mmCIF file of C-alpha atoms and ligand atoms in Angstrom:
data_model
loop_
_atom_site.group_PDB
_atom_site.id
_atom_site.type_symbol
_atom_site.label_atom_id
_atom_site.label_comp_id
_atom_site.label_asym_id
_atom_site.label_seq_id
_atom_site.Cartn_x
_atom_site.Cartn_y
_atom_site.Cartn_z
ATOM 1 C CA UNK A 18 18.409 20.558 2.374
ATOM 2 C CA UNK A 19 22.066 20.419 1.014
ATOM 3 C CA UNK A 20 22.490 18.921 -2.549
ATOM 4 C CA UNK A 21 24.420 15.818 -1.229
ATOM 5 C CA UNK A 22 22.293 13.996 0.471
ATOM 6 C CA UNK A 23 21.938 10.086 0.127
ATOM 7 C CA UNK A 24 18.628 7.937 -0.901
ATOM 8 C CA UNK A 25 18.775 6.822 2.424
ATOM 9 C CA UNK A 26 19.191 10.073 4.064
ATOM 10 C CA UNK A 27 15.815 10.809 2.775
ATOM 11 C CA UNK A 28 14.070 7.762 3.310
ATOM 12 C CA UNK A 29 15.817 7.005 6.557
ATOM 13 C CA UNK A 30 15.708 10.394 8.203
ATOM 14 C CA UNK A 31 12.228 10.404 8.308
ATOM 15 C CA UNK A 32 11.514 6.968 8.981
ATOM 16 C CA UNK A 33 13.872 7.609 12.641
ATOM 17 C CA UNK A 34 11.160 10.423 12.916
ATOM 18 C CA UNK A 35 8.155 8.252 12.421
ATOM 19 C CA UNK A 36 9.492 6.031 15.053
ATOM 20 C CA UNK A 37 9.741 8.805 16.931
ATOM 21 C CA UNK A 38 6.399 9.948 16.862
ATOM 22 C CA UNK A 39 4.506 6.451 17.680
ATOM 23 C CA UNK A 40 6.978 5.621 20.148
ATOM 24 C CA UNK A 41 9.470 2.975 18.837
ATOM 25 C CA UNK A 42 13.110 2.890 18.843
ATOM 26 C CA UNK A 43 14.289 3.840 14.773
ATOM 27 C CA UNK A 44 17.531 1.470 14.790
ATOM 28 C CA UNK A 45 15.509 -1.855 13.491
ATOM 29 C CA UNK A 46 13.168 -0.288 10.906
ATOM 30 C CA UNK A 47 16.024 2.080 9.383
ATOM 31 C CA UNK A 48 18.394 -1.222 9.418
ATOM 32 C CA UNK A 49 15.816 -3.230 7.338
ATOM 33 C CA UNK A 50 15.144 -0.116 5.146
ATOM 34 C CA UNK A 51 18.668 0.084 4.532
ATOM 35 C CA UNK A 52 19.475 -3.265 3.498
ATOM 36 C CA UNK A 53 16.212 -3.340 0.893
ATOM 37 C CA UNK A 54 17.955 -0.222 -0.898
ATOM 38 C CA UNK A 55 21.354 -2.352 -0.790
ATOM 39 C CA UNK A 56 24.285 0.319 -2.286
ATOM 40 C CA UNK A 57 21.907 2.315 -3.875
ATOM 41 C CA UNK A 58 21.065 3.695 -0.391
ATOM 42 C CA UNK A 59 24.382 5.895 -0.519
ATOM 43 C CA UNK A 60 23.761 7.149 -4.073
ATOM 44 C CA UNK A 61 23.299 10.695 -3.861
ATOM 45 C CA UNK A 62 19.286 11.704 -4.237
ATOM 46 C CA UNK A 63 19.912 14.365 -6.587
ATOM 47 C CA UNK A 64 21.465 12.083 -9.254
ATOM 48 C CA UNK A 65 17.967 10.746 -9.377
ATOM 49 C CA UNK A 66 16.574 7.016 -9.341
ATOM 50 C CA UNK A 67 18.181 4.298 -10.551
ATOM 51 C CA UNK A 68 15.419 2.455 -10.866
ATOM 52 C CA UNK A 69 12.078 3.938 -11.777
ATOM 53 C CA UNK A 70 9.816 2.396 -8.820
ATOM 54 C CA UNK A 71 6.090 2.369 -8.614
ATOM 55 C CA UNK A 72 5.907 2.783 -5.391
ATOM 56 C CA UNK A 73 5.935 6.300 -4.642
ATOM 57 C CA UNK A 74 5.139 9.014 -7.471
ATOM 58 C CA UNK A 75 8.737 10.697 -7.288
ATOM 59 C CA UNK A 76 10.127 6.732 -8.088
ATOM 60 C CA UNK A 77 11.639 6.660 -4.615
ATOM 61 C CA UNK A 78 10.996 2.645 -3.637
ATOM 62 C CA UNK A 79 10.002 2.895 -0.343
ATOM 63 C CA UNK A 80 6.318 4.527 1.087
ATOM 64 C CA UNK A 81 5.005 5.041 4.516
ATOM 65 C CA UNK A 82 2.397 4.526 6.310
ATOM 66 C CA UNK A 83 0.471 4.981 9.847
ATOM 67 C CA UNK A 84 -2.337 2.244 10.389
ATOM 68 C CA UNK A 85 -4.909 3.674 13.247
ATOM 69 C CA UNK A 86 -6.679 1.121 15.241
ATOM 70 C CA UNK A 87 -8.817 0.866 18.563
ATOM 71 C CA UNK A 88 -6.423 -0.624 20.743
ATOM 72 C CA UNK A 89 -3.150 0.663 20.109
ATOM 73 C CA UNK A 90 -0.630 3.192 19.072
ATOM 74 C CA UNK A 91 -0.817 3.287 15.565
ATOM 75 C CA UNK A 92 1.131 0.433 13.289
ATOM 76 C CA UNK A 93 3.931 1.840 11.458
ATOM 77 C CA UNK A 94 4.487 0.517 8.445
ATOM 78 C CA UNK A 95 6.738 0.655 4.847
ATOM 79 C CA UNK A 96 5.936 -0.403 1.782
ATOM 80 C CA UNK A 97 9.084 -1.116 -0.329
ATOM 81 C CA UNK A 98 11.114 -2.297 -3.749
ATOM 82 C CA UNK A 99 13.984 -4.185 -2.626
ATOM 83 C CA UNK A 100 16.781 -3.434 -5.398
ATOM 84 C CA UNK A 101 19.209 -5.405 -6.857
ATOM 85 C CA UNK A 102 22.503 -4.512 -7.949
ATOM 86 C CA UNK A 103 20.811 -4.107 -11.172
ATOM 87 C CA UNK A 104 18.014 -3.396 -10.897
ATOM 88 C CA UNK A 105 15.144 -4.816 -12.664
ATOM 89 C CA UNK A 106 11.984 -6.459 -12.767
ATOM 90 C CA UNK A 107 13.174 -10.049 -12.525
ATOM 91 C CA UNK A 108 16.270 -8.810 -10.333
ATOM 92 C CA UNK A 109 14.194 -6.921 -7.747
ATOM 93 C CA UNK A 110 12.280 -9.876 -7.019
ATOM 94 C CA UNK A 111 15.217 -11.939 -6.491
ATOM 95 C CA UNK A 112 16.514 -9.055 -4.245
ATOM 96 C CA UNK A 113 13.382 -9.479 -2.205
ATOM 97 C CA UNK A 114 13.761 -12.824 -1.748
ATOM 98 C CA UNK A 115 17.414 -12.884 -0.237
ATOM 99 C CA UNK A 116 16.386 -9.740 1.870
ATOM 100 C CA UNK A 117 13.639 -12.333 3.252
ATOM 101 C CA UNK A 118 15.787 -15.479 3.661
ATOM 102 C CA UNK A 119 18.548 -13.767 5.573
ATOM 103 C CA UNK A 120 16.331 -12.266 8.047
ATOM 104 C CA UNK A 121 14.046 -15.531 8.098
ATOM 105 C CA UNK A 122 15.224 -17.415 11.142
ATOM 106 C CA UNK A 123 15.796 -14.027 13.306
ATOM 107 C CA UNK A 124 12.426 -12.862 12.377
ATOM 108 C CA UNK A 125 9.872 -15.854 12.003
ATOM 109 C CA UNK A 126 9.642 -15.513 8.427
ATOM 110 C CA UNK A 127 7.536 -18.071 7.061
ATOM 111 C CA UNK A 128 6.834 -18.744 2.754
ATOM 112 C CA UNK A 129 4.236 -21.397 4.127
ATOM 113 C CA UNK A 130 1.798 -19.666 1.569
ATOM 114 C CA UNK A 131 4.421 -18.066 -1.007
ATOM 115 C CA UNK A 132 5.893 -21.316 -1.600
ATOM 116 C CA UNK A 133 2.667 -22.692 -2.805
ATOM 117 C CA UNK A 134 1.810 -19.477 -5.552
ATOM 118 C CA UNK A 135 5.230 -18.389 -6.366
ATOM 119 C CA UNK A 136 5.708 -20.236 -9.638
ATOM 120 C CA UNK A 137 2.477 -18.753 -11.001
ATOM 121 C CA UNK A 138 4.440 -14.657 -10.712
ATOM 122 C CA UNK A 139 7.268 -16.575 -12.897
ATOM 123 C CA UNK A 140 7.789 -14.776 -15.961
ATOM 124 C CA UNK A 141 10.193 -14.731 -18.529
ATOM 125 C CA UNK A 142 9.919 -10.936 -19.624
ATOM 126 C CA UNK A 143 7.600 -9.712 -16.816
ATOM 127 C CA UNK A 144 4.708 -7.474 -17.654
ATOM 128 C CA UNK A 145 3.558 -4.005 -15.570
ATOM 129 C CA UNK A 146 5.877 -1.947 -13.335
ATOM 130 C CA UNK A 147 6.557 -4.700 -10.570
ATOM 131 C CA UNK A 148 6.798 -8.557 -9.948
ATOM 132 C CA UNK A 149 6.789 -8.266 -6.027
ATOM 133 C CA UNK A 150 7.228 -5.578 -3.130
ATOM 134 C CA UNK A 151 7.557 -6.009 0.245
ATOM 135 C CA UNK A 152 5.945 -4.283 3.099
ATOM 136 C CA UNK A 153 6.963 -3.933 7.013
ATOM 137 C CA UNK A 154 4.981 -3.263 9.596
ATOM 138 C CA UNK A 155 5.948 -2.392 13.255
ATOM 139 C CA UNK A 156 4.006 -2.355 16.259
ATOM 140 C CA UNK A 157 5.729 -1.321 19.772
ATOM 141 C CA UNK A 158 7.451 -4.228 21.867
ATOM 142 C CA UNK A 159 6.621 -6.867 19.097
ATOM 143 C CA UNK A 160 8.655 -8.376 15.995
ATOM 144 C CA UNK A 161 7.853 -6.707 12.665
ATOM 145 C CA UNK A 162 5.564 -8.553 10.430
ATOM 146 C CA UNK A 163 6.705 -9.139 6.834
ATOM 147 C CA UNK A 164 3.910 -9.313 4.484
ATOM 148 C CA UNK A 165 4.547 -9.597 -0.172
ATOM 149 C CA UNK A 166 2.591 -7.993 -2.573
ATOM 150 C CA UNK A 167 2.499 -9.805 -6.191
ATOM 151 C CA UNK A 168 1.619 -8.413 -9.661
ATOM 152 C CA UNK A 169 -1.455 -10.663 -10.704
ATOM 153 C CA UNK A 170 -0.958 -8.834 -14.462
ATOM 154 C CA UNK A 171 2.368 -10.242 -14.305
ATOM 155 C CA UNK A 172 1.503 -12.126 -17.536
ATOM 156 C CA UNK A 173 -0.473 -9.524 -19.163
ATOM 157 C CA UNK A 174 -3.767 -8.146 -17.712
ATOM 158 C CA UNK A 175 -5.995 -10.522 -19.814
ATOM 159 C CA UNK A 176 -4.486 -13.855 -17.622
ATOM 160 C CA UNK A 177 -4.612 -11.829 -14.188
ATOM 161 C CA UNK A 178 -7.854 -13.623 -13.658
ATOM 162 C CA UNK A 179 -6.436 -17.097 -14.200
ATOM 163 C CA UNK A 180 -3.302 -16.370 -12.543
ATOM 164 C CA UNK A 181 -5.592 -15.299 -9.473
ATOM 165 C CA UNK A 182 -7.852 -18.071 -10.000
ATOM 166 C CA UNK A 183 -5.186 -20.951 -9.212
ATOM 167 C CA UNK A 184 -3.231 -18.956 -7.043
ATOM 168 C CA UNK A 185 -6.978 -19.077 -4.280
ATOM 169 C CA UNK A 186 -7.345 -22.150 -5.492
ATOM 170 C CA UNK A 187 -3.789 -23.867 -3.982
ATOM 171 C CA UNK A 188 -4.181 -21.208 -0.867
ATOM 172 C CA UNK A 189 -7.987 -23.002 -0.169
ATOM 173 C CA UNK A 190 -9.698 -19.441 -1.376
ATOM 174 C CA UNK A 191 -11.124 -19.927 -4.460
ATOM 175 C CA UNK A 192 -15.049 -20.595 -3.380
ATOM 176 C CA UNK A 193 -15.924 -17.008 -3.464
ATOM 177 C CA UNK A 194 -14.178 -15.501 -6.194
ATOM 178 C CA UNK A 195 -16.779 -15.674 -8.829
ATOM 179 C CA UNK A 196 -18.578 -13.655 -5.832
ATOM 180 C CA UNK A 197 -15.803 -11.135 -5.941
ATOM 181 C CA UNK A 198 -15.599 -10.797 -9.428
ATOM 182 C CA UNK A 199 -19.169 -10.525 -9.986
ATOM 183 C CA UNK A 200 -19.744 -7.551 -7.519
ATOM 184 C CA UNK A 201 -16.328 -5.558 -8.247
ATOM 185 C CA UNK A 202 -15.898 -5.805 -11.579
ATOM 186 C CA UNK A 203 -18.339 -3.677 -13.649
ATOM 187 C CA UNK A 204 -19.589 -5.362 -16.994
ATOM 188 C CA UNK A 205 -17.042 -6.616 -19.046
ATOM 189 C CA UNK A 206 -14.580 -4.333 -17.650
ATOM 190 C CA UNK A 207 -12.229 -6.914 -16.095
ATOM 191 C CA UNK A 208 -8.367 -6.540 -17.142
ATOM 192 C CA UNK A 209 -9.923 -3.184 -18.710
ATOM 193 C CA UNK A 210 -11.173 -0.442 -16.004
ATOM 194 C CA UNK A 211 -11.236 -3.254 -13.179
ATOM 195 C CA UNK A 212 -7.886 -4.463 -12.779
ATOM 196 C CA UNK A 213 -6.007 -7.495 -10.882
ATOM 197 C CA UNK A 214 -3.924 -5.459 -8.899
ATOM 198 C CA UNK A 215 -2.145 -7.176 -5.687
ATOM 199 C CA UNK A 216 -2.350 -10.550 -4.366
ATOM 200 C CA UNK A 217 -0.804 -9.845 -0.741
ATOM 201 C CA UNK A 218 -0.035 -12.979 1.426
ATOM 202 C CA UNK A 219 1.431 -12.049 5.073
ATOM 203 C CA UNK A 220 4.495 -13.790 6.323
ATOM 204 C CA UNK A 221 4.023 -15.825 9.699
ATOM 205 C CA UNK A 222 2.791 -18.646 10.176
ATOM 206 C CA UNK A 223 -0.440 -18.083 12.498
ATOM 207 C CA UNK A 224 -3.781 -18.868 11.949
ATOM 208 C CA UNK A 225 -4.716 -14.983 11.525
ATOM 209 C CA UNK A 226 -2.113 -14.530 8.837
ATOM 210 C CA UNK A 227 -4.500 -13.502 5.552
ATOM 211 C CA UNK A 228 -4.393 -12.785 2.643
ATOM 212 C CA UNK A 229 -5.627 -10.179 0.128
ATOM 213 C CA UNK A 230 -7.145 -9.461 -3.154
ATOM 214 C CA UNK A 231 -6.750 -5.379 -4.254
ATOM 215 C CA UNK A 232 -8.596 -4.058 -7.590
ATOM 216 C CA UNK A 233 -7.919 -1.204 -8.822
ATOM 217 C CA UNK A 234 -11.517 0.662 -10.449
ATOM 218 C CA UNK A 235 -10.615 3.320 -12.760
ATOM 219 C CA UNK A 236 -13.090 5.860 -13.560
ATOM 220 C CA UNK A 237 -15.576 4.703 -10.434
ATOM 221 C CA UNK A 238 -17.500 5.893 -8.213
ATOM 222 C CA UNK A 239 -17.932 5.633 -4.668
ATOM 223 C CA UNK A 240 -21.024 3.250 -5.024
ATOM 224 C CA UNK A 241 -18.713 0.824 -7.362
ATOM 225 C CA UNK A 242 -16.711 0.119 -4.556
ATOM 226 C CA UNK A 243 -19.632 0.594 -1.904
ATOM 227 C CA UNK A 244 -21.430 -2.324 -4.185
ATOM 228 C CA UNK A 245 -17.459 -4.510 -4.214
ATOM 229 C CA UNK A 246 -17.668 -4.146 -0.705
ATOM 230 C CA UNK A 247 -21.049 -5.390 0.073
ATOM 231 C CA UNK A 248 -20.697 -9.033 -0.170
ATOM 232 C CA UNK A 249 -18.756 -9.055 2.952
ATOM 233 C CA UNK A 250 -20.700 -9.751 6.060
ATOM 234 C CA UNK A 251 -20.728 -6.975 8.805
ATOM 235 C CA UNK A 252 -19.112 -4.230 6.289
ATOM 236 C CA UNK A 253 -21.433 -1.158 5.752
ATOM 237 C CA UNK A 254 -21.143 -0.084 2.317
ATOM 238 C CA UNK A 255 -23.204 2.847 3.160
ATOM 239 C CA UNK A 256 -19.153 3.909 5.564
ATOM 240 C CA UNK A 257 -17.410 2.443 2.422
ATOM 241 C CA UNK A 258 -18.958 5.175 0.153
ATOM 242 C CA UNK A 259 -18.967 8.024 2.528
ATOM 243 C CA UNK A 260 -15.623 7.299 3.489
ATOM 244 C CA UNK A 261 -14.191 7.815 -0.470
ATOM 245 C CA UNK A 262 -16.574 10.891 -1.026
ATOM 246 C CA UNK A 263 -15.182 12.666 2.181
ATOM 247 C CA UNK A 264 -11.441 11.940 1.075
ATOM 248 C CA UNK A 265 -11.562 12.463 -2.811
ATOM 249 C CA UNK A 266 -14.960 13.807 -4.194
ATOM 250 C CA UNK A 267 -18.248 13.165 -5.104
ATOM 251 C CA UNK A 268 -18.366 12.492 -8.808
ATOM 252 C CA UNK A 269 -16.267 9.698 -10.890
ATOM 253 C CA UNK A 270 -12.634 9.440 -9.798
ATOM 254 C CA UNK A 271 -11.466 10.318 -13.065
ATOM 255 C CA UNK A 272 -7.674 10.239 -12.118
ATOM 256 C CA UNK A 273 -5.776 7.497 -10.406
ATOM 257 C CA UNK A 274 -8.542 4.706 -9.673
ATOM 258 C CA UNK A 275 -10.067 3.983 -6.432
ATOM 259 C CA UNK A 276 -8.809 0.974 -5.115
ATOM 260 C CA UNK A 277 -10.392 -2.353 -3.010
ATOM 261 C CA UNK A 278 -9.602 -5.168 -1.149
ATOM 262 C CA UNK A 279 -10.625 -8.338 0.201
ATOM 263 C CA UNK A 280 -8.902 -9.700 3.168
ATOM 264 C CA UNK A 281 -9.091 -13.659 3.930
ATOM 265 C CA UNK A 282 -7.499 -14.911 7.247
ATOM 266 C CA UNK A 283 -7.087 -18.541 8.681
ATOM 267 C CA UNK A 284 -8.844 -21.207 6.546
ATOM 268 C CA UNK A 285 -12.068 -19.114 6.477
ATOM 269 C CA UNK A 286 -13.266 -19.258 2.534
ATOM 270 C CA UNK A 287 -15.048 -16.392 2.153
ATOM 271 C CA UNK A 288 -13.685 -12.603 2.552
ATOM 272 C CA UNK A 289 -13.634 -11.382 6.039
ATOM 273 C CA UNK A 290 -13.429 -7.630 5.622
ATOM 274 C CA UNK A 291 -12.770 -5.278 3.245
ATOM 275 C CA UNK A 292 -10.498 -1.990 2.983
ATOM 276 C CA UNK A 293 -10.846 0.987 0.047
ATOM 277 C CA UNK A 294 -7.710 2.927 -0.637
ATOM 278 C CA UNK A 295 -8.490 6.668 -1.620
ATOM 279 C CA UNK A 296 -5.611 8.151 -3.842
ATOM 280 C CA UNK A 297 -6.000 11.465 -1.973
ATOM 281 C CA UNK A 298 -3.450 13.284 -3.725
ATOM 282 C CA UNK A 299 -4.985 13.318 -7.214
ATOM 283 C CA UNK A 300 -8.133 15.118 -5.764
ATOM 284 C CA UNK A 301 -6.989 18.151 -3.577
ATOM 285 C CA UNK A 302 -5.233 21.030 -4.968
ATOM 286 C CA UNK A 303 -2.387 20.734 -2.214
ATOM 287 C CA UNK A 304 -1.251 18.698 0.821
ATOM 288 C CA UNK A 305 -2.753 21.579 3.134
ATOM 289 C CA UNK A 306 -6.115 20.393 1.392
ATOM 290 C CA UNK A 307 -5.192 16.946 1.995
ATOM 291 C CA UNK A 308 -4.194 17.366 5.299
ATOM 292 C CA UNK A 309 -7.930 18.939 6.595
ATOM 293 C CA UNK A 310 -9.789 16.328 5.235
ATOM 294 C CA UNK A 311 -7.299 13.753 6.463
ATOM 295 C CA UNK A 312 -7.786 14.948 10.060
ATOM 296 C CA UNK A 313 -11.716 15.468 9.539
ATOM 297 C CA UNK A 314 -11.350 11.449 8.886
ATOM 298 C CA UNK A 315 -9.293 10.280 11.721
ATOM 299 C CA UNK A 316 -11.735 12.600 13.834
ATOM 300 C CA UNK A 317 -14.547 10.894 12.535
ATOM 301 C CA UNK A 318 -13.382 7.432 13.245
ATOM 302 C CA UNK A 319 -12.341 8.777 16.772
ATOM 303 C CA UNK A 320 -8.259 9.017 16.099
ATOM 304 C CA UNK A 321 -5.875 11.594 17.524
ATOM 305 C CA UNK A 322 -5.416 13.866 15.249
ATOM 306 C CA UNK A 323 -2.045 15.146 16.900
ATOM 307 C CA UNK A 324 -0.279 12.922 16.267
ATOM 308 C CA UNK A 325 -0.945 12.887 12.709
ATOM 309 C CA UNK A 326 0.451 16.295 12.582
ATOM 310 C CA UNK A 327 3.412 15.549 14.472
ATOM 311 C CA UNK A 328 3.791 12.514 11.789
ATOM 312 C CA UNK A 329 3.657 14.670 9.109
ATOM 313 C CA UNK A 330 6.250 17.438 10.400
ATOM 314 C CA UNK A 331 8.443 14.065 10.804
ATOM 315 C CA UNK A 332 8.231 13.659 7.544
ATOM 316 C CA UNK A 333 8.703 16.884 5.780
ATOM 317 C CA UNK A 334 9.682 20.238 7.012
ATOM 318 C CA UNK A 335 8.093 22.190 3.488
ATOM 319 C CA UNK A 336 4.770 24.475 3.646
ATOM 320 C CA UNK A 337 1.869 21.744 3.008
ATOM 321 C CA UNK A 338 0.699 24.310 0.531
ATOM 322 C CA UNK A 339 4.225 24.442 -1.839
ATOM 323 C CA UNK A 340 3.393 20.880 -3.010
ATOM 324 C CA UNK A 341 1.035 17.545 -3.457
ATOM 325 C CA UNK A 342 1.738 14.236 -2.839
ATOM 326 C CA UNK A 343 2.772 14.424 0.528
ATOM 327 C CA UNK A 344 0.336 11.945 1.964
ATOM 328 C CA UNK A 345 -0.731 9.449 -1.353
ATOM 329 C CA UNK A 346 -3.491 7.549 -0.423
ATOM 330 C CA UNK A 347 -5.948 7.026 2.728
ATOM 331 C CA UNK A 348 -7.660 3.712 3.740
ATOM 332 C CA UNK A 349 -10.607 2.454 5.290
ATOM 333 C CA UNK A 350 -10.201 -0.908 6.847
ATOM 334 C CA UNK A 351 -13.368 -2.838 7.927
ATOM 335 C CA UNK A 352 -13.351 -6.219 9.871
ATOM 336 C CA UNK A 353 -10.925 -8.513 11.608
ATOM 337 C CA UNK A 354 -8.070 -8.076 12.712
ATOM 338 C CA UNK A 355 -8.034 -4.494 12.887
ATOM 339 C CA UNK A 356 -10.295 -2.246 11.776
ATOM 340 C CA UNK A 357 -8.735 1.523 11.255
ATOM 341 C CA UNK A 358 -7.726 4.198 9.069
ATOM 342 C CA UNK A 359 -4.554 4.203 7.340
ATOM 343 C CA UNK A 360 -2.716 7.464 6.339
ATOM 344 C CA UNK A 361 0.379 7.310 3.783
ATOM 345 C CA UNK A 362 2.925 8.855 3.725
ATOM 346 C CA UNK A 363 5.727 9.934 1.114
ATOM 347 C CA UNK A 364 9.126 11.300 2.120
ATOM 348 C CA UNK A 365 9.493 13.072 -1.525
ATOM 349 C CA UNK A 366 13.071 11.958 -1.387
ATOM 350 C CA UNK A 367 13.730 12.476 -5.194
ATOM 351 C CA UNK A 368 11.153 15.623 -5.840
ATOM 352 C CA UNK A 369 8.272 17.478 -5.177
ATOM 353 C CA UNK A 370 5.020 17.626 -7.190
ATOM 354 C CA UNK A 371 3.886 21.173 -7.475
ATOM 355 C CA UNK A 372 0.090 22.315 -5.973
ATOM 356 C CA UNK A 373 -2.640 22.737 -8.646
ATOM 357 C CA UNK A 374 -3.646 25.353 -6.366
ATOM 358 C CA UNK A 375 -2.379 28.922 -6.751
ATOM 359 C CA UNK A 376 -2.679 30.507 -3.240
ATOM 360 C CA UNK A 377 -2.593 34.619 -3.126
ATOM 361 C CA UNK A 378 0.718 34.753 -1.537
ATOM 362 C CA UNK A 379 0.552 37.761 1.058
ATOM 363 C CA UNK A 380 3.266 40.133 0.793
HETATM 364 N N1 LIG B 407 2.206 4.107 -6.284
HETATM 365 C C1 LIG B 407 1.252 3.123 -6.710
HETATM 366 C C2 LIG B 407 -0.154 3.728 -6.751
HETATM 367 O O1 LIG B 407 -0.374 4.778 -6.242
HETATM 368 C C3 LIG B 407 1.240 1.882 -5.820
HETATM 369 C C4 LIG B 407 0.859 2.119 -4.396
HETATM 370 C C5 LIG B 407 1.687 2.511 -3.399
HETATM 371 C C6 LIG B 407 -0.435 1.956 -3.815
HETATM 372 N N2 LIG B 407 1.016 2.600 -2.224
HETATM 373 C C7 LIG B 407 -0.291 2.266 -2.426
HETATM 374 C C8 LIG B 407 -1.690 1.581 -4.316
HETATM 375 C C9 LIG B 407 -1.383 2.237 -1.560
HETATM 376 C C10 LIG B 407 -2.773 1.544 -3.442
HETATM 377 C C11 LIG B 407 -2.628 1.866 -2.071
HETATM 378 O O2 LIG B 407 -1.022 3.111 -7.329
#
């Protein structure tokens, strides 16, 4: 790679080859990429971020990912930090919001639901790494789907719970919380190991438009999330718990936390499925590690595996073995509207994070 490449070289590049791989033409996903980087796109990579982002471990704002599901090719998707001219907490946000209202009317945006939370993310000096990210999501011959992610510890992680609270409460979705809270959150652990981390509401305006509650479990186990998990009908914590000892390890996930969610769609008041988010990359040596047991779990759920690899050349043209962090997290989604596996994906495009591996090198 020459030394002058641009933020969206990186990101872009392998986004085209994404599209590539599940079948869709690049030109309206690396357009919409594009204009959430705004002129920091053409800022050379190697001068580093401008603005430290959360979303991917190097701090480049922008993450992939390939959702697997029965019927289709798989959804491609991005998760992204729109940023401002300056960029900041406060200023990113607003960024978003623009990058939403231009493309409103073209796309069938709808803030239906955001219009009735957003003053409770207001904050005057906003707390954690984040206010609100977007994320895209494209599926073959159809318009992409806009969906926000907001920081419930936006005021500090003691109010997340309050700040949650009212937010299901004007969206209809309050009735089960307690629920939630009661079988996710270990014993007094709430704001502490158990944390508020996304409230997601998707963009349209259709009766299957949901919305979802993530916590984040730090030091867990599998059966903490297998027990979150339980109080939604038809999931089988039994898969839940499997699913997280097959992609990290068995034992207490010691590094970055396991993470949940609840999914709500329509007007139904009660969690209709459930997804757990494995932060691979914290519990393999390398992404050749991560890559075996990746493909051991779309076999299992009965996914081409080819494609995955194809996916991942797309992505990055390094040995899997120089580095880790290529693919961040795997999820299990159970229930409506599509259960899957999701695979992410990280196009490094600021830096690699060396194996904790040391493979005999053969001369
Ligand atoms: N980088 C952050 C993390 O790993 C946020 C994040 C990005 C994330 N993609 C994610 C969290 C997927 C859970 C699942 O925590």
């Amino acid at each position: 790679m020459t030394q002058d490449h641009s933020l969206i070289d990186r990101l872009g590049g392998p986004l085209a080859g994404l599209c590539e791989v599940v079948g869709m033409p690049p030109e309206q996903p690396v357009e919409l990429l594009t204009g959430l980087l705004g002129p920091h796109g053409a800022r050379p990579a190697n001068a580093g971020p401008v603005w430290p982002s959360d979303i991917a471990d190097d701090h480049s704002p922008a993450e992939f990912s390939l959702a697997y599901n029965d019927n289709e090719p798989p959804a491609l998707r991005i998760l992204a930090e729109a940023l401002a001219l300056t960029p900041s907490l406060r200023s990113n946000m607003d960024a978003a919001e623009s990058f939403l209202q231009a493309h409103a009317d073209r796309l069938g945006i709808s803030f239906r639901h955001l219009d009735r939370i957003r003053d409770l993310f207001a904050a005057e000096q906003p707390h954690g790494p984040f206010v609100l990210w977007l994320s895209l999501v494209f599926r073959s011959d159809r318009r992409p789907e806009f969906k926000v992610y907001l920081n419930p510890e936006v005021h500090g992680a003691d109010n997340s719970s309050e700040v949650v609270a009212e937010a299901l409460h004007r969206l209809g979705l309050g009735e089960t919380y307690q629920k939630m809270l009661d079988h996710a959150v270990r014993p007094g652990e709430l704001g502490k190991r158990d944390r508020l981390t996304f409230l997601a509401l998707d963009l349209y305006d259709e009766p299957q438009a949901r919305v979802k509650l993530y916590l984040s479990h730090h030091e867990a186990r599998a059966r903490d999330v297998a027990r979150a998990s339980s109080i939604v009908d038809g999931v089988d914590a039994d898969e839940v718990a499997a699913f997280c000892s097959a992609a990290g390890f068995r034992g207490r996930f010691d590094r970055r936390p396991l993470v949940g969610s609840y999914t709500f769609t329509g007007d139904a008041d009660r969690p209709v499925g459930y997804s757990v988010y494995v932060p691979i990359r914290d519990y393999v040596g390398d992404d050749l590690e991560a890559r075996f047991r990746v493909q051991a779990l779309l076999a299992w759920h009965g996914f081409d595996t080819t494609l995955f690899d194809r996916a991942l050349g797309a992505i990055s043209t390094r040995p899997l073995a120089d580095g880790v962090g290529l693919i961040p997290h795997v999820s299990l989604r159970l229930g409506p509207p599509r259960p899957g596996v999701t695979v992410y994906l990280s196009a490094e495009a600021y830096g690699v994070i060396p194996p904790r591996t040391v493979r005999a090198k053969v001369a």
